[in-house]
Amino acid sequence: MLQKLFLNPKNKFSTVKNLTRNNAYKKLSEQDISHFQKILGSNHVKQQEIQQYNNDWMNKYKGNSELVLFPTSTQELSQILKYCNLNKLAVVPQSGNTGLVGGSVPVFDEIIVNLQKMNKIINFDENSTVLTVEGGVILEEMNNYLKDYQCEIPWDLGAKGSCLIGGNISTNAGGKYYVKYGPLRANILGLEVVLPNGEVMDLQSQIRKDNTGIDLKQLFIGSEGILGIITKANILCSKLDNSRNLLYVNCSSYNDIIEVYKKAKKTLNKNLAAIEWMDAWSFNAVMETMTHINNPFNKKAEIDKDYFVLIEINSNHAMQELEDLLFEELQTVSGFKDAIKAQNETQFTEIWEIRETVGLASSKKSKYQFKYDISLDIKLMEKLTQDIRKKLENFDTEVVGYGHIGDSNLHINIILKDESQKEQVANIVEPYIFEYLQKVNGSISAEHGLGLMKAQYLHLQKPQIAIDQMKQLKNIFDPQHILNPYKCLP
Amino acid sequence: MLQKLFLNPKNKFSTVKNLTRNNAYKKLSEQDISHFQKILGSNHVKQQEIQQYNNDWMNKYKGNSELVLFPTSTQELSQILKYCNLNKLAVVPQSGNTGLVGGSVPVFDEIIVNLQKMNKIINFDENSTVLTVEGGVILEEMNNYLKDYQCEIPWDLGAKGSCLIGGNISTNAGGKYYVKYGPLRANILGLEVVLPNGEVMDLQSQIRKDNTGIDLKQLFIGSEGILGIITKANILCSKLDNSRNLLYVNCSSYNDIIEVYKKAKKTLNKNLAAIEWMDAWSFNAVMETMTHINNPFNKKAEIDKDYFVLIEINSNHAMQELEDLLFEELQTVSGFKDAIKAQNETQFTEIWEIRETVGLASSKKSKYQFKYDISLDIKLMEKLTQDIRKKLENFDTEVVGYGHIGDSNLHINIILKDESQKEQVANIVEPYIFEYLQKVNGSISAEHGLGLMKAQYLHLQKPQIAIDQMKQLKNIFDPQHILNPYKCLP
């Protein structure tokens, strides 16, 4: 099966290029546009200068839509979808357009329905700490709003300044505080969803416990906008602890990293807010390209001899005691070299920046890179990174490994200096990683979803019977298949 | 709608009595029994002395099944269901049979498939703290097994000594540590499920982050065995903290209870493991009937003047500091009267027992009682309890209010001294509570599910469009409707 997938030229890395428009979808007409103008007013129907909505932010995926709609209410969105469903016009729902897998831009000429104008914060209940918002609110804005209540949204993403809550929920976003808060779906108490036929399904709720019937809202969380569009959400927010601090630890092997993780988990337990690792390649990439960032250890990292762990501690009390306990434990790790503690908020931010700019640093080294966002047993993370490095030793590449060690989530960036080697590298790496993950029961998409990029690879992850059921679900909710076509499902 | 529901005699409290067997289901034959004996061996096919499987543990729901099957493996279960599906034999999956809503006993002659022989603990991974088990393992046994690793299952139930993990997951069980761990579904990483047609859907996973396709396993969590039978689960377990303690607080009004909750949440945040409240009626019922339990305050509680909160603190360090901080905060609550701290594990258990035996105490006062398990805004919990008390002042009843204040989960027991008033009381109370909950966006079933008891009331909770979608889901997974008929969906 796998062999076939990767050897068949139609199905290999360039899958996307071989897609053809499904001509069952109607082509947009002037009449359609007038109808949308009637619903939204002409200000919220955009036909000119819409390139930014057709392209993803990495400039990797480009669609050819001629129309972007900006509904301002559930009712307007409902009317749009009802019309599109009746007329078989394909639609791509667009949130902050910050995804990495081509999920939020059109593939061909789908109408873009952008949610950014549905951006009201509706209500916050201080007793229950439940925030009710429209789907188009920016993640960071919610956190700014919640500061007055010493609360925060129970997830955090690099794209927080531009990603929207509806997109976060539709992709079941992960991020750096997964260790602290668990999955996003654990804290979504209710949703309002507009179905592809325009019907509004009100599954809103502000209560934590409700065992009445099949929990339908779970289907919309993480299904990447193929079943419905999320217009409102009730989010269980979290109280911020009084204090937080950050340790940045240097060890001499990957095994030490695992030891550090185990000791941090044991010592801190619920006070462990985040734990991230990076190899020397990642560290050096940041230090070489991000000139504004201080090197906390004042020396270049030695390949295969320097590994780093960032540990964020959150606590309501006795921070010093926690730090001392942890530091004591770290001394017992055989390959422990050094640890630096943030002395103030500025240093806290600076140290986080080392970890958070690995992706940007990789891009600065070369604009051609492959990014993998995968899950696997933490014991295998470094091995896989090394294996890929070895496989590519005859190419002009750098392979950097880093990620959320507390969540079994590995990021690998392959920095490619010579663009002409792109296809060759892809053909070596892609099947290897995906087959390996299948073998070790990992995930080919830990955080970012399948989108357009990985829709065809779902069978590596889920049995055929499950894929068949997913397709049946799609048929129930979207019998005309107008919503986010070509994405997520094969 | 509501009026009609409760005035139509067919639909009122006695709904269950008016059900008739769906004669589309085949009647069991000798040939069927031989077939099951071939699959399971005759030891695991039981026809005699099966009353305990036909009755729920409260003796409230009674079925008339003639056959109990005890599969020992996924394959055996698969063969059973395949045969039942082909022959249109109805099946009720039975776990620990500890439910309160008639979900796990047959209504008529459904074949009982009891999961208790599928009780293997398969694997525990110390790095990831993921436990893999078969569906029939008892909750308490998993915790006993995990003690060696200083870990525990991330939920806890009164029925822990007999409930099975498959049933816990199928009902999305809640319990007292919801504050500490969040919903059960947040910690289920993977499932193996046998579908009604006998197909095995392997959705097992030991990784925390996996965003590939629609998350089908969510559908089986909390859908009460109407879509498939859970045979294996991967559970993310939690590290136990080093120390725990318990405070039992006495206040003079319900408003104080809310204040105590807010202060405990603010002071302890993630160290708050459980927070429960009870009124004077509950407290006195326990003290009157549970002679082995010490009264920690050495006095009878005064009605409307004594309210109680139990606060469990878990911490890895500095427990004394936490207790001091909390105690300081409690002093600022205007109606704060007294607080008792458990001095040792024995007292810890004794104090928890006060809260955990309210149900049993109610039963001891009279064998006729109505139990409500509902969710609503915590501000309204006491008001609703009082309102019901007032509505029943002409009857010989006691109304006790208590529950998980941290989860908005209220339990109300109505203790009925005179059996002849049963129908009258039900007709006053049931519509009132359910209508009230609908009005305030509460839940008619916070923890226990709908089962047979509340299947007909789903429309009070979910819009018709959602109920229609649930029915379509049922049709996808169980087109013959053989699995747990008459339950959960109207």
XYZ file of C-alpha atoms in Angstrom, chain B residues 74-404:
331
model
C -12.534 -8.642 21.221
C -12.777 -11.439 18.663
C -15.470 -13.272 20.618
C -17.424 -10.076 21.079
C -17.057 -9.329 17.403
C -18.504 -12.744 16.492
C -21.407 -12.255 18.893
C -22.361 -8.883 17.462
C -21.907 -9.992 13.879
C -24.373 -12.810 14.508
C -26.836 -10.599 16.382
C -26.706 -8.009 13.634
C -27.340 -10.584 10.914
C -30.217 -12.075 12.886
C -31.593 -8.840 14.280
C -31.217 -9.880 17.900
C -31.207 -6.901 20.252
C -28.275 -6.567 22.657
C -27.647 -4.605 25.836
C -23.976 -4.074 26.676
C -23.420 -4.373 30.403
C -20.466 -3.090 32.308
C -20.467 -2.904 36.132
C -24.230 -2.276 36.101
C -23.802 0.580 38.560
C -25.728 3.212 36.577
C -28.724 5.121 37.910
C -30.764 5.669 34.749
C -31.496 2.141 33.571
C -28.897 2.181 30.807
C -27.232 -1.176 31.405
C -30.115 -3.608 31.919
C -32.434 -4.947 29.244
C -35.833 -3.330 28.834
C -37.447 -6.470 27.402
C -35.623 -9.600 26.225
C -32.426 -8.101 24.837
C -29.407 -10.382 25.098
C -27.093 -9.151 27.847
C -23.459 -8.953 26.802
C -21.525 -8.576 30.028
C -17.956 -7.299 29.706
C -16.582 -8.376 33.085
C -14.426 -11.204 31.647
C -12.498 -8.810 29.444
C -10.471 -7.592 32.367
C -6.823 -7.580 31.407
C -4.470 -4.735 32.219
C -2.390 -4.818 29.045
C 0.389 -2.316 29.493
C 1.609 0.746 31.374
C 4.201 3.085 29.916
C 6.053 4.901 32.669
C 7.388 7.675 30.439
C 4.053 8.690 28.998
C 1.963 7.425 31.972
C -0.438 5.814 29.494
C -2.322 2.748 30.739
C -3.792 0.317 28.217
C -6.604 -1.924 29.450
C -9.485 -4.045 28.283
C -12.958 -2.605 28.744
C -13.941 -4.820 31.664
C -11.349 -3.785 34.247
C -12.720 -2.462 37.547
C -11.853 1.176 38.263
C -10.401 0.454 41.694
C -8.206 -2.339 40.322
C -6.590 0.065 37.903
C -5.818 2.424 40.752
C -4.406 -0.417 42.841
C -2.197 -1.400 39.917
C -1.048 2.202 39.435
C -0.044 2.701 43.074
C 3.399 1.239 42.383
C 3.955 4.015 39.881
C 2.532 6.797 42.099
C -0.131 7.354 39.466
C -3.910 7.248 39.331
C -6.811 7.186 36.895
C -7.966 10.746 36.226
C -11.481 10.326 37.605
C -13.036 8.804 40.701
C -16.527 7.496 41.359
C -18.490 6.238 44.317
C -18.961 2.939 42.462
C -15.194 2.450 41.979
C -15.231 -1.008 43.563
C -17.541 -2.440 40.929
C -17.848 -0.125 37.919
C -15.865 -1.068 34.813
C -13.751 1.198 32.692
C -15.801 0.508 29.538
C -18.919 1.743 31.286
C -17.069 4.748 32.702
C -16.065 5.788 29.201
C -19.418 4.968 27.600
C -21.151 7.212 30.096
C -18.416 9.878 30.214
C -18.377 9.447 33.982
C -17.901 12.548 36.137
C -17.236 12.158 39.825
C -15.508 14.028 42.594
C -12.120 14.728 40.979
C -13.519 16.555 37.961
C -12.124 19.805 39.382
C -8.668 18.223 39.500
C -8.635 16.408 36.158
C -11.338 17.879 33.945
C -13.555 15.666 31.827
C -12.784 11.991 31.347
C -12.677 12.502 27.586
C -9.649 14.785 27.970
C -7.589 11.805 29.102
C -8.727 9.051 26.757
C -6.060 8.870 24.051
C -7.375 5.876 22.171
C -10.098 3.257 22.012
C -10.836 -0.052 20.397
C -14.523 -0.407 19.638
C -16.601 -3.267 18.267
C -19.312 -1.901 16.019
C -22.813 -3.384 16.002
C -22.061 -5.338 12.808
C -19.076 -6.978 14.483
C -16.401 -4.923 12.767
C -13.536 -3.924 15.027
C -12.559 -0.278 14.817
C -9.032 0.173 16.108
C -8.661 3.775 17.245
C -5.969 2.975 19.795
C -3.278 5.534 20.392
C -0.793 6.309 23.115
C 0.061 9.796 21.984
C -1.448 13.001 23.281
C -1.502 15.041 20.113
C -3.016 13.610 16.955
C -4.908 15.870 14.579
C -5.623 13.526 11.704
C -9.212 13.420 10.538
C -12.455 13.561 12.481
C -11.867 12.316 16.031
C -14.300 9.403 15.904
C -13.494 8.059 19.354
C -15.200 11.113 20.850
C -18.514 9.760 19.560
C -18.244 6.617 21.661
C -17.372 8.530 24.816
C -20.645 9.300 26.554
C -22.986 7.787 23.960
C -24.063 5.058 26.391
C -23.316 2.037 24.238
C -25.706 2.838 21.423
C -22.999 3.155 18.742
C -20.500 0.442 19.675
C -18.934 -1.473 22.545
C -15.618 -0.296 23.963
C -13.153 -3.178 24.268
C -9.843 -1.420 24.874
C -8.769 1.999 26.079
C -5.557 3.994 26.328
C -5.815 6.238 29.368
C -3.485 9.097 30.172
C -2.950 8.614 33.903
C -1.816 11.245 36.338
C 1.056 11.440 38.752
C -0.126 11.553 42.354
C 1.016 14.511 44.385
C 3.111 13.795 47.475
C 0.552 15.055 49.920
C -3.145 15.697 50.263
C -5.372 17.124 52.918
C -8.997 17.889 53.604
C -10.796 20.820 55.154
C -14.404 20.659 56.259
C -15.906 24.109 56.542
C -19.105 25.274 58.219
C -20.790 28.512 57.083
C -24.069 30.220 57.809
C -25.535 30.732 54.335
C -25.391 29.431 50.793
C -23.862 32.691 49.631
C -20.957 31.970 51.939
C -20.525 28.636 50.192
C -20.046 30.452 46.906
C -17.564 32.793 48.570
C -15.639 29.844 49.985
C -15.529 28.251 46.542
C -14.217 31.425 44.915
C -11.565 31.887 47.557
C -10.481 28.261 47.431
C -10.200 28.449 43.648
C -8.179 31.649 43.831
C -5.879 30.515 46.610
C -5.313 26.933 45.547
C -5.948 27.004 41.781
C -4.446 23.739 40.460
C -3.957 22.447 43.994
C -7.708 22.357 44.502
C -8.501 18.671 43.940
C -12.177 18.601 44.917
C -14.754 20.962 46.373
C -18.160 19.732 47.505
C -21.039 21.297 49.317
C -23.992 20.033 51.345
C -26.895 21.628 53.170
C -28.053 20.998 56.756
C -30.626 18.434 55.575
C -27.873 16.338 53.973
C -25.566 16.681 56.949
C -28.256 15.699 59.428
C -29.415 12.745 57.310
C -25.890 11.339 57.457
C -25.486 11.970 61.172
C -28.858 10.411 61.982
C -28.411 7.227 59.966
C -24.661 6.586 59.737
C -23.900 5.831 63.367
C -20.260 4.935 62.663
C -19.491 8.422 61.373
C -18.317 11.057 63.871
C -19.964 14.435 63.830
C -16.949 16.702 63.384
C -18.782 19.748 64.707
C -20.426 17.882 67.596
C -23.804 19.461 66.960
C -26.851 19.011 64.811
C -26.901 21.331 61.826
C -29.502 24.096 61.932
C -31.760 24.185 58.868
C -31.068 27.248 56.678
C -28.285 28.294 59.040
C -25.646 25.652 58.513
C -23.989 24.882 55.202
C -20.876 22.815 54.648
C -18.007 22.692 52.202
C -15.421 19.977 51.854
C -12.151 21.071 50.239
C -9.478 18.589 49.186
C -6.021 20.038 48.594
C -3.367 18.099 46.662
C 0.190 19.322 46.529
C 3.707 18.213 45.851
C 5.178 20.571 48.405
C 4.484 23.246 51.008
C 1.117 21.852 52.097
C 1.284 23.787 55.361
C 1.707 27.062 53.504
C -1.282 26.292 51.295
C -3.449 25.424 54.284
C -2.436 28.610 56.066
C -3.156 30.739 53.017
C -6.559 29.171 52.580
C -7.431 29.435 56.239
C -6.539 33.116 56.183
C -8.833 33.622 53.191
C -11.675 31.690 54.835
C -11.618 34.051 57.834
C -12.630 36.853 55.490
C -15.865 35.093 54.474
C -18.570 36.888 56.438
C -20.565 33.804 57.367
C -17.569 31.598 58.153
C -18.234 29.633 61.350
C -15.706 26.868 61.718
C -13.300 24.645 59.813
C -11.880 21.259 60.625
C -8.735 19.816 59.113
C -8.116 16.104 58.735
C -5.229 15.184 61.039
C -4.423 11.880 59.372
C -5.538 9.472 56.632
C -8.268 8.016 58.846
C -9.825 11.419 59.397
C -9.355 12.186 55.701
C -11.473 9.138 54.873
C -14.005 9.872 57.631
C -14.667 13.384 56.412
C -15.028 12.271 52.795
C -17.494 9.674 54.036
C -19.839 12.382 55.287
C -20.158 13.683 51.753
C -20.138 10.316 50.030
C -22.844 8.704 52.133
C -25.548 11.324 51.608
C -27.172 9.046 49.015
C -27.060 6.021 51.290
C -28.302 8.062 54.251
C -31.277 9.192 52.159
C -32.061 5.565 51.307
C -31.885 4.634 54.973
C -34.448 7.268 55.859
C -36.907 5.795 53.380
C -36.636 3.402 50.506
C -38.689 5.697 48.324
C -36.711 8.533 46.954
C -36.213 10.547 43.825
C -32.667 11.386 42.894
C -31.767 14.233 40.558
C -28.344 14.678 39.019
C -28.353 18.060 37.335
C -26.138 20.970 36.323
C -26.865 24.647 36.624
C -25.265 27.966 37.489
C -23.979 27.579 41.049
C -25.806 30.768 42.094
C -29.104 28.896 41.541
C -28.361 25.594 43.284
C -29.760 26.437 46.685
C -32.685 28.369 45.274
C -33.851 25.370 43.254
C -33.493 23.052 46.259
C -35.519 25.461 48.399
C -38.174 25.894 45.715
C -38.721 22.153 45.548
C -38.885 21.929 49.317
C -41.565 24.590 49.292
C -43.573 22.897 46.530
C -43.622 19.716 48.592
C -44.428 21.217 51.979
C -47.783 19.451 52.099
C -46.179 16.058 51.560
C -44.238 13.916 53.957
C -40.838 14.478 52.334
C -37.324 15.654 53.041
C -35.374 17.411 50.305
C -31.607 17.267 50.585
C -29.242 19.313 48.408
C -25.550 18.641 47.877
C -23.020 18.138 45.115
C -19.911 19.120 43.237
